[in-house]
Tab-separated table of C-alpha atoms in Angstrom:
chain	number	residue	atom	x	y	z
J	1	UNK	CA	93.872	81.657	83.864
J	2	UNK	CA	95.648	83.689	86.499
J	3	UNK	CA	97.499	86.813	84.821
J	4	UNK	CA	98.539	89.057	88.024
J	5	UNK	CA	98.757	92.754	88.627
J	6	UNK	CA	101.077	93.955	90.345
J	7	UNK	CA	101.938	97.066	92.879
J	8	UNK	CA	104.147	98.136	94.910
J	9	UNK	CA	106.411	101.567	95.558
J	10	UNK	CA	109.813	99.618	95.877
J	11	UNK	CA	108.717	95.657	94.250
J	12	UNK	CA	106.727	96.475	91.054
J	13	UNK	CA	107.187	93.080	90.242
J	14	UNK	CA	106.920	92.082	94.603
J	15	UNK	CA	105.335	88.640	93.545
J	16	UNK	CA	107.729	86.839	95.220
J	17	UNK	CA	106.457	88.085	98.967
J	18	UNK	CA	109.529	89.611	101.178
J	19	UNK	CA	111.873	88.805	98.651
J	20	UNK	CA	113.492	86.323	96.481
J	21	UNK	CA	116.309	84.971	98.563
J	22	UNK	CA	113.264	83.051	100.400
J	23	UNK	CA	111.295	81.965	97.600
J	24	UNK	CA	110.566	79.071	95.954
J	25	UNK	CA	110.090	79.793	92.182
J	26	UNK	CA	108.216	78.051	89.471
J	27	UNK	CA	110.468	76.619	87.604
J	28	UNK	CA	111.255	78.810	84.215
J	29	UNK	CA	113.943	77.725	81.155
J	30	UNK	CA	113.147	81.571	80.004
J	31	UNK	CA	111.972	85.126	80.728
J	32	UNK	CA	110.645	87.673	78.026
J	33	UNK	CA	110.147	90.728	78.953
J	34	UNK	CA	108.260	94.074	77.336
J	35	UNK	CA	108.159	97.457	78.869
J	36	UNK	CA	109.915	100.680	79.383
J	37	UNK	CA	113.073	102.015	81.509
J	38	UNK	CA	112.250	100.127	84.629
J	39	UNK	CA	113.399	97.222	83.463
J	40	UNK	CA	115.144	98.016	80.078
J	41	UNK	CA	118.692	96.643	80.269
J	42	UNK	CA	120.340	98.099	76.988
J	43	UNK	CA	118.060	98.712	74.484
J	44	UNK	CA	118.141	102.429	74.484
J	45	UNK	CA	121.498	102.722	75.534
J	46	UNK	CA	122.452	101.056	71.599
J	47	UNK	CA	120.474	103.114	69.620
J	48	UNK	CA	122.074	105.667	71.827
J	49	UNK	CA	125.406	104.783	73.082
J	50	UNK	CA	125.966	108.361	75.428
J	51	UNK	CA	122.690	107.388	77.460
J	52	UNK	CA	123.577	106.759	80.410
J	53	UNK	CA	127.029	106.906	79.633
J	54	UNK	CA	128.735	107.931	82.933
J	55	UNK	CA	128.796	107.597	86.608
J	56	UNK	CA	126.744	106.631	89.080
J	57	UNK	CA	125.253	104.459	85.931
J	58	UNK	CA	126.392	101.424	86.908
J	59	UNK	CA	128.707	101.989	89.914
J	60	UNK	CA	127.158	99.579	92.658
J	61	UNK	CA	127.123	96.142	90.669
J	62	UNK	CA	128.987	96.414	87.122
J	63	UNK	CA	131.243	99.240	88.132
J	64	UNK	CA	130.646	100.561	84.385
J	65	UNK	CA	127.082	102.285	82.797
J	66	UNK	CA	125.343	98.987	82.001
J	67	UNK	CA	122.859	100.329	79.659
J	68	UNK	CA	120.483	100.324	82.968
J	69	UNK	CA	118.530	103.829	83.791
J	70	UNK	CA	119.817	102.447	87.299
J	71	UNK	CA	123.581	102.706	89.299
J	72	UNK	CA	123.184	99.033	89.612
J	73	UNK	CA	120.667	95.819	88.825
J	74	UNK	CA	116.816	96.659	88.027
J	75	UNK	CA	114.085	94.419	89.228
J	76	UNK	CA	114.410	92.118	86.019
J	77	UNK	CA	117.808	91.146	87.064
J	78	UNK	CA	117.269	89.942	90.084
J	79	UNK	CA	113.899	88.404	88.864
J	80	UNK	CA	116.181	86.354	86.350
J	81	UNK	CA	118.082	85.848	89.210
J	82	UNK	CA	115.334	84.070	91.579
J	83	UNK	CA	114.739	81.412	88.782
J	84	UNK	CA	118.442	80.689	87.914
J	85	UNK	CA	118.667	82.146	84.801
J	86	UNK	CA	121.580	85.150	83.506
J	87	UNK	CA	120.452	88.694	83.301
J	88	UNK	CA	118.574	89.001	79.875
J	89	UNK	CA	120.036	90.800	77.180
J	90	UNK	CA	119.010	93.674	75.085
J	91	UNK	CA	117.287	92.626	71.628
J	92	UNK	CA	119.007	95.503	70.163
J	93	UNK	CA	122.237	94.105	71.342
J	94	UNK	CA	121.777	90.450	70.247
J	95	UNK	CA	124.924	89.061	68.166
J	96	UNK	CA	124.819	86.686	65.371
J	97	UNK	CA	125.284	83.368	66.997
J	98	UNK	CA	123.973	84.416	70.433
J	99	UNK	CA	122.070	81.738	72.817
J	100	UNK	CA	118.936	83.725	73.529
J	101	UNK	CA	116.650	80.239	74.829
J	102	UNK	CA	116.965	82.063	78.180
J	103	UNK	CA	114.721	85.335	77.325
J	104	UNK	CA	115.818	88.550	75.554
J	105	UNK	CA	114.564	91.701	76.815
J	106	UNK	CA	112.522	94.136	74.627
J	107	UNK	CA	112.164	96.777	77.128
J	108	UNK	CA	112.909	100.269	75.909
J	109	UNK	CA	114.218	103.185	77.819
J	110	UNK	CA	111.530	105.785	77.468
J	111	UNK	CA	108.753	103.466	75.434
J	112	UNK	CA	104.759	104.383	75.509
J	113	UNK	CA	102.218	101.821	75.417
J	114	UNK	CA	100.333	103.965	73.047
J	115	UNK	CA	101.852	104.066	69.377
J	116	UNK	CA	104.001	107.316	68.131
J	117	UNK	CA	101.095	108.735	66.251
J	118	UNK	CA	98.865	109.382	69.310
J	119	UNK	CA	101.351	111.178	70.280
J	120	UNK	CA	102.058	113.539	67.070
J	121	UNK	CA	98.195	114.182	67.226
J	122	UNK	CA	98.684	115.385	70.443
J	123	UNK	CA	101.132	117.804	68.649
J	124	UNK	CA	104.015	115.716	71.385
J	125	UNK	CA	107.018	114.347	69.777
J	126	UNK	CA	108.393	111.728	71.664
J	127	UNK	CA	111.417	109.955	69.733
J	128	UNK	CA	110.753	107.084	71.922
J	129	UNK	CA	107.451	106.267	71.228
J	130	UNK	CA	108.915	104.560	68.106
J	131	UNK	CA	109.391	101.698	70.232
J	132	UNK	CA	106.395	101.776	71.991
J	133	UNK	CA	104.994	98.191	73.137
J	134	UNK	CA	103.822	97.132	69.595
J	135	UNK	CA	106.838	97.613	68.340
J	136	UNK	CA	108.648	95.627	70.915
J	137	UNK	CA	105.948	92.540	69.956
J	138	UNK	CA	107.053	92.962	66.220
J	139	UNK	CA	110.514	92.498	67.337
J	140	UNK	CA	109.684	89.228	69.597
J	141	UNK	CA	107.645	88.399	66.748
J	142	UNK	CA	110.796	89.243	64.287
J	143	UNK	CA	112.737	86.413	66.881
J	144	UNK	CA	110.461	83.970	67.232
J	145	UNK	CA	111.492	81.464	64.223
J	146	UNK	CA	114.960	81.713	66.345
J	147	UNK	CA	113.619	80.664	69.882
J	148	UNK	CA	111.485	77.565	68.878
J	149	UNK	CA	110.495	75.394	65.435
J	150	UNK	CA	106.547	75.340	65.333
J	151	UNK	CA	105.773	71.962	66.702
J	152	UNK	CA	108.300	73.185	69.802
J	153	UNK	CA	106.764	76.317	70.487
J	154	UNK	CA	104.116	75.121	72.610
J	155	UNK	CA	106.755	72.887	74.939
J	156	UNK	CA	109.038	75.392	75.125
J	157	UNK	CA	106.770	78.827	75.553
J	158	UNK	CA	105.047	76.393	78.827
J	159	UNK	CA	108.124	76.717	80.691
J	160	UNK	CA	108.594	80.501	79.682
J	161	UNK	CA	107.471	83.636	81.854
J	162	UNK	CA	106.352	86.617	80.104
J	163	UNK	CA	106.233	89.947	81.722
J	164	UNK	CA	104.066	92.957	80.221
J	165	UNK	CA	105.480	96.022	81.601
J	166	UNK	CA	105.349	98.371	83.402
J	167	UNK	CA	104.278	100.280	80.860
J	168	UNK	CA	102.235	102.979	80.252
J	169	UNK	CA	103.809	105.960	82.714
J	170	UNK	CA	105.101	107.287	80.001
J	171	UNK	CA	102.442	107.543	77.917
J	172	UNK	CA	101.014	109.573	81.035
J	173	UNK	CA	104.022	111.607	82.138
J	174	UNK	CA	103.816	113.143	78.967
J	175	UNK	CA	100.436	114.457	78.671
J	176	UNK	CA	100.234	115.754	82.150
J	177	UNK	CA	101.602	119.444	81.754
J	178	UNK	CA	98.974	119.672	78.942
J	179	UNK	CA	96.254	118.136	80.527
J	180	UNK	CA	93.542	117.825	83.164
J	181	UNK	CA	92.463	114.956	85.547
J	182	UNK	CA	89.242	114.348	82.946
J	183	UNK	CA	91.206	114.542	79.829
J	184	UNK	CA	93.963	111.990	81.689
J	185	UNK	CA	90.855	110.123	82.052
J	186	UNK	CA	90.037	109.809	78.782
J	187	UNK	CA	93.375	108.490	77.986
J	188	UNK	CA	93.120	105.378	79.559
J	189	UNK	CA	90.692	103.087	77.843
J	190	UNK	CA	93.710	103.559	74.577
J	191	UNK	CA	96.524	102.689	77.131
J	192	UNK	CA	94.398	99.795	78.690
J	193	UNK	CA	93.222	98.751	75.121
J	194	UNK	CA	97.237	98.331	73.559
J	195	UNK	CA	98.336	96.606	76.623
J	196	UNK	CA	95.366	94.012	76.612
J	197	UNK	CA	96.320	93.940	72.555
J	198	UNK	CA	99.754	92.781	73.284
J	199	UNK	CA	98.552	90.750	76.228
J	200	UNK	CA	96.138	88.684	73.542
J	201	UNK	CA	98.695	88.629	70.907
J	202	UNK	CA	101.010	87.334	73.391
J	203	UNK	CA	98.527	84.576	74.280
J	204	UNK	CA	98.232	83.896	70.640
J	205	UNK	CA	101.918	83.234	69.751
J	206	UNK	CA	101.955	80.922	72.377
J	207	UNK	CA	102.334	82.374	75.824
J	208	UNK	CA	100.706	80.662	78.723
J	209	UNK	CA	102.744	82.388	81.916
J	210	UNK	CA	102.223	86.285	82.113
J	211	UNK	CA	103.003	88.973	84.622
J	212	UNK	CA	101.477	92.340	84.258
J	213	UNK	CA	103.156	94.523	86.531
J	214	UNK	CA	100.828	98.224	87.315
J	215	UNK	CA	101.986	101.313	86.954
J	216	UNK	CA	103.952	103.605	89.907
J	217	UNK	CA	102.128	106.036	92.657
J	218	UNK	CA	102.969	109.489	90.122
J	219	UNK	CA	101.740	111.596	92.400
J	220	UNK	CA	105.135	110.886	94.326
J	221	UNK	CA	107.236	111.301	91.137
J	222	UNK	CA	109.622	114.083	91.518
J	223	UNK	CA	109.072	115.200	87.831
J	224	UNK	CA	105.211	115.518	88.482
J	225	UNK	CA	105.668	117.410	91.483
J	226	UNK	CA	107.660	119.962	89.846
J	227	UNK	CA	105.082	120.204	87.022
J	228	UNK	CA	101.738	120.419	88.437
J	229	UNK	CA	102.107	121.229	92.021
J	230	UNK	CA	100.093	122.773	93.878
J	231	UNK	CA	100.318	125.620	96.640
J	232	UNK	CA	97.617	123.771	98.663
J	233	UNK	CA	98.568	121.631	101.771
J	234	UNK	CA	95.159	120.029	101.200
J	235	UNK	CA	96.112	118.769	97.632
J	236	UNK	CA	99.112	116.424	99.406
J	237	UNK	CA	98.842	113.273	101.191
J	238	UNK	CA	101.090	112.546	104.174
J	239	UNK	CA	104.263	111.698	102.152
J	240	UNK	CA	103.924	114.879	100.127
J	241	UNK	CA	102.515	113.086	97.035
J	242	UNK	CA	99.851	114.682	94.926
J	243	UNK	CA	96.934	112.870	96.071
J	244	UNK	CA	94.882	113.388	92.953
J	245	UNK	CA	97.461	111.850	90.808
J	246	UNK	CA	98.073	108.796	92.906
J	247	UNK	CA	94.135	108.177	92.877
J	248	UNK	CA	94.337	108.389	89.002
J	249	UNK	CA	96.540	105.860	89.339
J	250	UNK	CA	94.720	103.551	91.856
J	251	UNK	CA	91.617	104.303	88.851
J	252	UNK	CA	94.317	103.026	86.192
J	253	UNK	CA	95.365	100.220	87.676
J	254	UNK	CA	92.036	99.122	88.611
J	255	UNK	CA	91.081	99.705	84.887
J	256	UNK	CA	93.571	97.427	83.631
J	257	UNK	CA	92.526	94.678	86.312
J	258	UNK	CA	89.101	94.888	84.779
J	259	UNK	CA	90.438	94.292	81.483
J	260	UNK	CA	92.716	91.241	82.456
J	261	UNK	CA	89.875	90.093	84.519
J	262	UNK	CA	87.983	89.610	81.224
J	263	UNK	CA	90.864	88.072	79.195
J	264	UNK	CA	91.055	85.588	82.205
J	265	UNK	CA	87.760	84.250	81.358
J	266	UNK	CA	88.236	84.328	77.366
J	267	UNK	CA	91.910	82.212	77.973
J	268	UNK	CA	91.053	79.508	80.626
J	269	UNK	CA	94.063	77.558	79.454
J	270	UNK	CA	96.697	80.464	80.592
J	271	UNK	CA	98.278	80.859	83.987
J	272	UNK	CA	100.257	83.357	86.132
J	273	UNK	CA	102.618	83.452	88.935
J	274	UNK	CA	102.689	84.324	92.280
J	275	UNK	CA	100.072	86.679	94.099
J	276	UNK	CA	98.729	89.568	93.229
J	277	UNK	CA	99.298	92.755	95.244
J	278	UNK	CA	96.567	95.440	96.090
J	279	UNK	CA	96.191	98.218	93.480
J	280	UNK	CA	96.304	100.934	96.416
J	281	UNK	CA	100.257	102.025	96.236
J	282	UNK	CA	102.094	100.888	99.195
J	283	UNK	CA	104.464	103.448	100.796
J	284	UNK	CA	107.437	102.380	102.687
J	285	UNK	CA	109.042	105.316	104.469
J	286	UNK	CA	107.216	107.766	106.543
J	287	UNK	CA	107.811	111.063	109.198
């Protein structure tokens, strides 16, 4: 079993080396993917049509808001696009009728890989931890019976790529103005645990091709930066990141490695795609 982790500042999903116009793709009939609002393409946007609702949503590619947190295509697009198969459209969106054999996407603008009642505990509403990773499962789950008959499903789901995430940030994001770098620590063995959950349930229903994209360098995230930071130069890397953060990060990622690492050797019979990047972010620009 190969499931990769992936990283990488402006490629999350950067499996495909220097980019996909050179590649050579495994051949996929369909993509599934899970996650938040890096790669959701609509799903927020119909439970709530005025987000993003106006311009620059949209402006470089569909010259309209798409439904993307993005003014044009997000990596899933042009992931979609590398194995010659149409953008993937929102579940929420799907129409009665609709030819989904090509993938759906489940993605959810805003989505937590830790369920909504973590989050009330934490005395934290988030409205879109409703449709936090498990949810988006019982919705593939929910389509299913549509995709494949059961003596298909194992034909059909061996030509099929299934990408888990990213997810998690905002599970993070949301606890850090409340929190300290131990207690962020503490968090991670329950986000690690529900993504290897989904991973394993994924495996169960039939998936044998997985991506699992890692999470983003925070400590370069704009919002973070205006929330926690500091008045020390010593606290900031060379870019002006946070270098705490992004080391929580490099610890998260290499947490969830671990975990996959182990689900590699429990599902022999599963494979991945492509190579896996180092969990150490990779910066592109600097002075």
């Amino acid at each position: 079993m190969k499931i990769c982790i992936l990283f990488s500042l402006t490629f999350a999903y950067g499996f495909l080396g220097n980019g996909f116009s050179n590649a050579n793709p495994l051949p996929y009939d369909a993509i599934f993917n899970f996650g938040d609002s890096i790669s959701d393409t609509g799903n927020a946007a119909t439970y709530n049509p005025t987000m993003p609702s106006n311009s620059p949503y949209g402006s470089t590619y569909f010259n309209h808001p798409s439904g993307r947190m993005s003014n044009g295509r997000l990596i899933i697009d042009f992931i979609a696009e590398a194995y010659g198969l149409p953008m993937l459209p929102p579940y929420l969106n799907l129409t009665k009728g609709q030819d989904i054999t090509q993938g759906v996407n489940f993605a959810y603008a805003g989505s937590t890989a830790l369920d909504k009642d973590f989050f009330m505990q934490q005395m934290l509403e988030l409205d879109a931890a409703s449709y936090s990773l498990s949810t988006q499962l019982e919705w593939f789950k929910k389509l299913k019976p549509s995709l494949c008959k059961s003596e298909e499903c194992d034909s059909y789901f061996k030509n099929t790529l299934f990408i888990v995430g990213e997810i998690g940030g905002n599970d993070i994001n949301a606890i850090i103005p409340y929190k300290n770098m131990s207690a962020l620590r503490e968090m991670v063995p329950l986000i690690v645990e529900a993504i290897t959950n989904a991973i394993t349930k994924l495996i169960e229903e039939g998936a044998v091709e997985l991506v699992v994209p890692g999470n983003f360098p925070i400590g370069c995230n704009s919002a973070v930066l205006a929330r926690v930071g500091s008045d020390k130069k010593e606290d900031y890397d060379q870019f002006g990141c946070l270098a705490a953060y992004n080391a929580f990060i490099e610890y998260y990622n290499g947490q969830i490695k671990k975990a996959i690492e182990t689900l590699r050797q429990k599902n022999p019979h599963v494979n991945g795609v492509g190579a896996c990047r180092s969990a150490r972010p990779r910066y592109i620009l600097s002075r």
